[in-house]
JSON list of C-alpha atoms in Angstrom, two decimals:
[
{"chain": "A", "resi": 335, "resn": "MET", "atom": "CA", "xyz": [4.25, 13.03, -5.47]},
{"chain": "A", "resi": 336, "resn": "GLN", "atom": "CA", "xyz": [2.01, 10.19, -6.48]},
{"chain": "A", "resi": 337, "resn": "ILE", "atom": "CA", "xyz": [1.36, 7.19, -4.23]},
{"chain": "A", "resi": 338, "resn": "HIS", "atom": "CA", "xyz": [1.13, 3.92, -6.16]},
{"chain": "A", "resi": 339, "resn": "LEU", "atom": "CA", "xyz": [-0.59, 1.09, -4.32]},
{"chain": "A", "resi": 340, "resn": "LEU", "atom": "CA", "xyz": [0.66, -2.01, -6.12]},
{"chain": "A", "resi": 341, "resn": "ALA", "atom": "CA", "xyz": [-1.49, -4.88, -4.91]},
{"chain": "A", "resi": 342, "resn": "VAL", "atom": "CA", "xyz": [-1.73, -8.51, -5.99]},
{"chain": "A", "resi": 343, "resn": "GLY", "atom": "CA", "xyz": [-5.34, -9.39, -6.72]},
{"chain": "A", "resi": 344, "resn": "THR", "atom": "CA", "xyz": [-8.07, -8.41, -9.12]},
{"chain": "A", "resi": 345, "resn": "ARG", "atom": "CA", "xyz": [-11.86, -8.40, -9.14]},
{"chain": "A", "resi": 346, "resn": "MET", "atom": "CA", "xyz": [-12.44, -7.08, -5.65]},
{"chain": "A", "resi": 347, "resn": "PRO", "atom": "CA", "xyz": [-15.91, -6.92, -4.11]},
{"chain": "A", "resi": 348, "resn": "ALA", "atom": "CA", "xyz": [-17.84, -3.69, -4.67]},
{"chain": "A", "resi": 349, "resn": "TRP", "atom": "CA", "xyz": [-17.43, -2.61, -1.02]},
{"chain": "A", "resi": 350, "resn": "VAL", "atom": "CA", "xyz": [-13.62, -2.72, -1.40]},
{"chain": "A", "resi": 351, "resn": "GLU", "atom": "CA", "xyz": [-13.68, -0.64, -4.57]},
{"chain": "A", "resi": 352, "resn": "ALA", "atom": "CA", "xyz": [-16.12, 1.84, -2.99]},
{"chain": "A", "resi": 353, "resn": "GLY", "atom": "CA", "xyz": [-14.12, 2.17, 0.24]},
{"chain": "A", "resi": 354, "resn": "PHE", "atom": "CA", "xyz": [-10.78, 2.57, -1.51]},
{"chain": "A", "resi": 355, "resn": "SER", "atom": "CA", "xyz": [-12.21, 5.04, -4.03]},
{"chain": "A", "resi": 356, "resn": "GLU", "atom": "CA", "xyz": [-13.82, 7.16, -1.32]},
{"chain": "A", "resi": 357, "resn": "TYR", "atom": "CA", "xyz": [-10.54, 7.85, 0.49]},
{"chain": "A", "resi": 358, "resn": "ALA", "atom": "CA", "xyz": [-8.39, 8.01, -2.65]},
{"chain": "A", "resi": 359, "resn": "ARG", "atom": "CA", "xyz": [-10.80, 10.64, -4.04]},
{"chain": "A", "resi": 360, "resn": "ARG", "atom": "CA", "xyz": [-10.37, 12.79, -0.92]},
{"chain": "A", "resi": 361, "resn": "LEU", "atom": "CA", "xyz": [-6.59, 13.03, -1.25]},
{"chain": "A", "resi": 362, "resn": "PRO", "atom": "CA", "xyz": [-5.35, 16.17, -3.00]},
{"chain": "A", "resi": 363, "resn": "HIS", "atom": "CA", "xyz": [-3.40, 16.27, -6.24]},
{"chain": "A", "resi": 364, "resn": "GLU", "atom": "CA", "xyz": [-0.04, 16.60, -4.43]},
{"chain": "A", "resi": 365, "resn": "CYS", "atom": "CA", "xyz": [-0.39, 13.10, -2.94]},
{"chain": "A", "resi": 366, "resn": "ARG", "atom": "CA", "xyz": [-2.76, 11.34, -5.31]},
{"chain": "A", "resi": 367, "resn": "LEU", "atom": "CA", "xyz": [-3.34, 7.64, -4.57]},
{"chain": "A", "resi": 368, "resn": "LYS", "atom": "CA", "xyz": [-3.37, 5.31, -7.56]},
{"chain": "A", "resi": 369, "resn": "LEU", "atom": "CA", "xyz": [-4.22, 1.60, -7.40]},
{"chain": "A", "resi": 370, "resn": "VAL", "atom": "CA", "xyz": [-2.42, -0.81, -9.69]},
{"chain": "A", "resi": 371, "resn": "GLU", "atom": "CA", "xyz": [-3.81, -4.33, -9.53]},
{"chain": "A", "resi": 372, "resn": "ILE", "atom": "CA", "xyz": [-1.34, -7.13, -10.20]},
{"chain": "A", "resi": 373, "resn": "ALA", "atom": "CA", "xyz": [-2.65, -10.43, -11.55]},
{"chain": "A", "resi": 374, "resn": "PRO", "atom": "CA", "xyz": [-2.11, -13.27, -9.08]},
{"chain": "A", "resi": 375, "resn": "ALA", "atom": "CA", "xyz": [-0.06, -16.29, -10.12]},
{"chain": "A", "resi": 376, "resn": "LYS", "atom": "CA", "xyz": [-1.85, -19.50, -11.09]},
{"chain": "A", "resi": 377, "resn": "ARG", "atom": "CA", "xyz": [-2.44, -21.83, -8.18]},
{"chain": "A", "resi": 378, "resn": "GLY", "atom": "CA", "xyz": [-2.97, -25.53, -8.61]},
{"chain": "A", "resi": 379, "resn": "ARG", "atom": "CA", "xyz": [-3.84, -28.38, -6.28]},
{"chain": "A", "resi": 380, "resn": "ASN", "atom": "CA", "xyz": [-0.37, -28.56, -4.72]},
{"chain": "A", "resi": 381, "resn": "PRO", "atom": "CA", "xyz": [0.89, -25.02, -5.25]},
{"chain": "A", "resi": 382, "resn": "ASP", "atom": "CA", "xyz": [4.58, -24.22, -5.34]},
{"chain": "A", "resi": 383, "resn": "LEU", "atom": "CA", "xyz": [4.45, -21.26, -2.95]},
{"chain": "A", "resi": 384, "resn": "GLU", "atom": "CA", "xyz": [7.98, -20.09, -3.71]},
{"chain": "A", "resi": 385, "resn": "ARG", "atom": "CA", "xyz": [7.20, -19.98, -7.45]},
{"chain": "A", "resi": 386, "resn": "ILE", "atom": "CA", "xyz": [3.96, -18.13, -6.76]},
{"chain": "A", "resi": 387, "resn": "ARG", "atom": "CA", "xyz": [5.67, -15.50, -4.59]},
{"chain": "A", "resi": 388, "resn": "ARG", "atom": "CA", "xyz": [8.49, -15.13, -7.13]},
{"chain": "A", "resi": 389, "resn": "GLU", "atom": "CA", "xyz": [6.10, -14.65, -10.10]},
{"chain": "A", "resi": 390, "resn": "GLU", "atom": "CA", "xyz": [3.92, -12.17, -8.22]},
{"chain": "A", "resi": 391, "resn": "GLY", "atom": "CA", "xyz": [7.02, -10.40, -6.95]},
{"chain": "A", "resi": 392, "resn": "GLU", "atom": "CA", "xyz": [8.37, -10.01, -10.47]},
{"chain": "A", "resi": 393, "resn": "ARG", "atom": "CA", "xyz": [5.06, -8.46, -11.56]},
{"chain": "A", "resi": 394, "resn": "LEU", "atom": "CA", "xyz": [5.01, -6.12, -8.57]},
{"chain": "A", "resi": 395, "resn": "LEU", "atom": "CA", "xyz": [8.58, -4.95, -9.13]},
{"chain": "A", "resi": 396, "resn": "ALA", "atom": "CA", "xyz": [7.95, -4.44, -12.85]},
{"chain": "A", "resi": 397, "resn": "ALA", "atom": "CA", "xyz": [5.13, -2.02, -11.92]},
{"chain": "A", "resi": 398, "resn": "VAL", "atom": "CA", "xyz": [7.26, 0.12, -9.57]},
{"chain": "A", "resi": 399, "resn": "PRO", "atom": "CA", "xyz": [7.73, 3.57, -11.12]},
{"chain": "A", "resi": 400, "resn": "ARG", "atom": "CA", "xyz": [11.28, 4.66, -11.79]},
{"chain": "A", "resi": 401, "resn": "ASP", "atom": "CA", "xyz": [12.99, 6.35, -8.81]},
{"chain": "A", "resi": 402, "resn": "ALA", "atom": "CA", "xyz": [10.05, 5.65, -6.50]},
{"chain": "A", "resi": 403, "resn": "THR", "atom": "CA", "xyz": [10.52, 5.04, -2.79]},
{"chain": "A", "resi": 404, "resn": "VAL", "atom": "CA", "xyz": [9.45, 1.43, -2.26]},
{"chain": "A", "resi": 405, "resn": "ILE", "atom": "CA", "xyz": [7.68, 0.29, 0.90]},
{"chain": "A", "resi": 406, "resn": "ALA", "atom": "CA", "xyz": [6.65, -3.31, 1.49]},
{"chain": "A", "resi": 407, "resn": "LEU", "atom": "CA", "xyz": [3.55, -3.90, 3.58]},
{"chain": "A", "resi": 408, "resn": "GLU", "atom": "CA", "xyz": [4.48, -6.78, 5.85]},
{"chain": "A", "resi": 409, "resn": "VAL", "atom": "CA", "xyz": [2.94, -8.01, 9.09]},
{"chain": "A", "resi": 410, "resn": "GLY", "atom": "CA", "xyz": [6.48, -8.10, 10.55]},
{"chain": "A", "resi": 411, "resn": "GLY", "atom": "CA", "xyz": [7.30, -4.55, 9.45]},
{"chain": "A", "resi": 412, "resn": "ARG", "atom": "CA", "xyz": [7.39, -1.40, 11.57]},
{"chain": "A", "resi": 413, "resn": "ALA", "atom": "CA", "xyz": [4.09, -0.20, 12.95]},
{"chain": "A", "resi": 414, "resn": "TRP", "atom": "CA", "xyz": [3.44, 3.54, 13.04]},
{"chain": "A", "resi": 415, "resn": "ASN", "atom": "CA", "xyz": [0.79, 5.42, 14.93]},
{"chain": "A", "resi": 416, "resn": "THR", "atom": "CA", "xyz": [-1.16, 8.12, 13.10]},
{"chain": "A", "resi": 417, "resn": "GLU", "atom": "CA", "xyz": [1.19, 10.93, 14.06]},
{"chain": "A", "resi": 418, "resn": "GLN", "atom": "CA", "xyz": [4.24, 8.91, 12.98]},
{"chain": "A", "resi": 419, "resn": "LEU", "atom": "CA", "xyz": [2.59, 8.14, 9.65]},
{"chain": "A", "resi": 420, "resn": "ALA", "atom": "CA", "xyz": [1.81, 11.84, 9.23]},
{"chain": "A", "resi": 421, "resn": "ASP", "atom": "CA", "xyz": [5.49, 12.64, 9.87]},
{"chain": "A", "resi": 422, "resn": "ARG", "atom": "CA", "xyz": [6.49, 10.04, 7.26]},
{"chain": "A", "resi": 423, "resn": "LEU", "atom": "CA", "xyz": [4.01, 11.48, 4.78]},
{"chain": "A", "resi": 424, "resn": "ARG", "atom": "CA", "xyz": [5.36, 14.98, 5.39]},
{"chain": "A", "resi": 425, "resn": "GLY", "atom": "CA", "xyz": [8.87, 13.72, 4.64]},
{"chain": "A", "resi": 426, "resn": "TRP", "atom": "CA", "xyz": [7.75, 11.87, 1.51]},
{"chain": "A", "resi": 427, "resn": "LEU", "atom": "CA", "xyz": [5.98, 14.98, 0.26]},
{"chain": "A", "resi": 428, "resn": "GLN", "atom": "CA", "xyz": [9.10, 17.08, 0.84]},
{"chain": "A", "resi": 429, "resn": "ASP", "atom": "CA", "xyz": [11.26, 14.46, -0.88]},
{"chain": "A", "resi": 430, "resn": "GLY", "atom": "CA", "xyz": [9.07, 14.71, -3.96]},
{"chain": "A", "resi": 431, "resn": "ARG", "atom": "CA", "xyz": [9.68, 11.15, -5.16]},
{"chain": "A", "resi": 432, "resn": "ASP", "atom": "CA", "xyz": [6.77, 8.90, -5.99]},
{"chain": "A", "resi": 433, "resn": "LEU", "atom": "CA", "xyz": [5.91, 6.26, -3.43]},
{"chain": "A", "resi": 434, "resn": "ALA", "atom": "CA", "xyz": [5.26, 2.60, -4.28]},
{"chain": "A", "resi": 435, "resn": "LEU", "atom": "CA", "xyz": [3.48, 0.53, -1.64]},
{"chain": "A", "resi": 436, "resn": "LEU", "atom": "CA", "xyz": [3.73, -3.21, -2.27]},
{"chain": "A", "resi": 437, "resn": "VAL", "atom": "CA", "xyz": [0.97, -5.55, -1.09]},
{"chain": "A", "resi": 438, "resn": "GLY", "atom": "CA", "xyz": [1.57, -9.23, -1.82]},
{"chain": "A", "resi": 439, "resn": "GLY", "atom": "CA", "xyz": [-0.95, -11.93, -2.51]},
{"chain": "A", "resi": 440, "resn": "PRO", "atom": "CA", "xyz": [-2.34, -14.47, -0.04]},
{"chain": "A", "resi": 441, "resn": "ASP", "atom": "CA", "xyz": [1.09, -16.12, 0.23]},
{"chain": "A", "resi": 442, "resn": "GLY", "atom": "CA", "xyz": [2.97, -12.89, 0.96]},
{"chain": "A", "resi": 443, "resn": "LEU", "atom": "CA", "xyz": [5.71, -10.94, -0.76]},
{"chain": "A", "resi": 444, "resn": "SER", "atom": "CA", "xyz": [8.75, -12.42, -2.46]},
{"chain": "A", "resi": 445, "resn": "ALA", "atom": "CA", "xyz": [12.21, -12.04, -0.99]},
{"chain": "A", "resi": 446, "resn": "ALA", "atom": "CA", "xyz": [13.07, -9.79, -3.96]},
{"chain": "A", "resi": 447, "resn": "CYS", "atom": "CA", "xyz": [10.24, -7.39, -3.03]},
{"chain": "A", "resi": 448, "resn": "ARG", "atom": "CA", "xyz": [11.34, -7.25, 0.61]},
{"chain": "A", "resi": 449, "resn": "GLU", "atom": "CA", "xyz": [14.96, -6.65, -0.45]},
{"chain": "A", "resi": 450, "resn": "ARG", "atom": "CA", "xyz": [13.97, -3.87, -2.90]},
{"chain": "A", "resi": 451, "resn": "ALA", "atom": "CA", "xyz": [11.92, -2.07, -0.27]},
{"chain": "A", "resi": 452, "resn": "GLU", "atom": "CA", "xyz": [13.49, 0.80, 1.65]},
{"chain": "A", "resi": 453, "resn": "LEU", "atom": "CA", "xyz": [11.05, 0.19, 4.51]},
{"chain": "A", "resi": 454, "resn": "GLN", "atom": "CA", "xyz": [8.72, -2.53, 5.70]},
{"chain": "A", "resi": 455, "resn": "TRP", "atom": "CA", "xyz": [5.46, -1.21, 7.15]},
{"chain": "A", "resi": 456, "resn": "SER", "atom": "CA", "xyz": [2.94, -3.15, 9.21]},
{"chain": "A", "resi": 457, "resn": "LEU", "atom": "CA", "xyz": [-0.62, -1.85, 9.33]},
{"chain": "A", "resi": 458, "resn": "SER", "atom": "CA", "xyz": [-1.37, -4.21, 12.23]},
{"chain": "A", "resi": 459, "resn": "PRO", "atom": "CA", "xyz": [0.03, -7.24, 14.03]},
{"chain": "A", "resi": 460, "resn": "LEU", "atom": "CA", "xyz": [-3.19, -8.93, 12.88]},
{"chain": "A", "resi": 461, "resn": "THR", "atom": "CA", "xyz": [-3.27, -10.67, 9.53]},
{"chain": "A", "resi": 462, "resn": "LEU", "atom": "CA", "xyz": [-5.70, -8.61, 7.47]},
{"chain": "A", "resi": 463, "resn": "PRO", "atom": "CA", "xyz": [-7.47, -9.89, 4.36]},
{"chain": "A", "resi": 464, "resn": "HIS", "atom": "CA", "xyz": [-5.88, -8.32, 1.31]},
{"chain": "A", "resi": 465, "resn": "PRO", "atom": "CA", "xyz": [-9.05, -6.58, 0.12]},
{"chain": "A", "resi": 466, "resn": "LEU", "atom": "CA", "xyz": [-9.42, -4.89, 3.51]},
{"chain": "A", "resi": 467, "resn": "VAL", "atom": "CA", "xyz": [-5.78, -3.73, 3.40]},
{"chain": "A", "resi": 468, "resn": "ARG", "atom": "CA", "xyz": [-6.61, -1.52, 0.42]},
{"chain": "A", "resi": 469, "resn": "VAL", "atom": "CA", "xyz": [-9.38, 0.26, 2.29]},
{"chain": "A", "resi": 470, "resn": "VAL", "atom": "CA", "xyz": [-7.46, 0.60, 5.57]},
{"chain": "A", "resi": 471, "resn": "LEU", "atom": "CA", "xyz": [-4.38, 1.87, 3.76]},
{"chain": "A", "resi": 472, "resn": "ALA", "atom": "CA", "xyz": [-6.31, 4.49, 1.80]},
{"chain": "A", "resi": 473, "resn": "GLU", "atom": "CA", "xyz": [-8.10, 5.71, 4.94]},
{"chain": "A", "resi": 474, "resn": "GLN", "atom": "CA", "xyz": [-4.88, 5.91, 6.96]},
{"chain": "A", "resi": 475, "resn": "LEU", "atom": "CA", "xyz": [-3.11, 7.86, 4.21]},
{"chain": "A", "resi": 476, "resn": "TYR", "atom": "CA", "xyz": [-6.03, 10.27, 4.08]},
{"chain": "A", "resi": 477, "resn": "ARG", "atom": "CA", "xyz": [-5.97, 10.59, 7.89]},
{"chain": "A", "resi": 478, "resn": "ALA", "atom": "CA", "xyz": [-2.21, 11.28, 7.84]},
{"chain": "A", "resi": 479, "resn": "TRP", "atom": "CA", "xyz": [-2.70, 13.90, 5.11]},
{"chain": "A", "resi": 480, "resn": "SER", "atom": "CA", "xyz": [-5.43, 15.54, 7.20]},
{"chain": "A", "resi": 481, "resn": "LEU", "atom": "CA", "xyz": [-2.95, 15.94, 10.06]},
{"chain": "A", "resi": 482, "resn": "VAL", "atom": "CA", "xyz": [-0.24, 17.29, 7.77]},
{"chain": "A", "resi": 483, "resn": "SER", "atom": "CA", "xyz": [-2.59, 19.83, 6.20]},
{"chain": "A", "resi": 484, "resn": "GLY", "atom": "CA", "xyz": [-4.50, 20.83, 9.34]},
{"chain": "A", "resi": 485, "resn": "HIS", "atom": "CA", "xyz": [-7.78, 19.40, 8.03]},
{"chain": "A", "resi": 486, "resn": "PRO", "atom": "CA", "xyz": [-10.26, 18.56, 10.83]},
{"chain": "A", "resi": 487, "resn": "TYR", "atom": "CA", "xyz": [-10.84, 14.89, 9.79]},
{"chain": "A", "resi": 488, "resn": "HIS", "atom": "CA", "xyz": [-8.47, 13.52, 12.45]},
{"chain": "A", "resi": 489, "resn": "ARG", "atom": "CA", "xyz": [-9.82, 14.40, 15.89]},
{"chain": "A", "resi": 490, "resn": "ALA", "atom": "CA", "xyz": [-7.79, 12.23, 18.26]}
]
């Protein structure tokens, strides 16, 4: 299984790239984490937010690998604790399908992305900056894998 993090936004600060890369590097081959950056839509002085979400959503959905399980990251989605995420990861690994995690731009995900998703996942009830989401997501996936594999990283 490969985990595809499909995220709107390019040219992240060095700390984001370093943090994401650190945790992605730690994941084993059987659940490799791959980042796919999606170019954000053009924004003008009076942006048409629906058009922006639609354009970014089309780009996100075009990047979803065939037969992948699609999960939308949404503040209103289901929150999982670490053990619940580990259980989900165990199930995804057993299923064998690739996983596509969708992270929208500053204006959120399109309706088409939310409809395509099999699940909506919330990392936090807080609104997190999109660059930080990449780092938190990578760390939480690594933490869940450490529980699944019996690695001592997670000590709660």
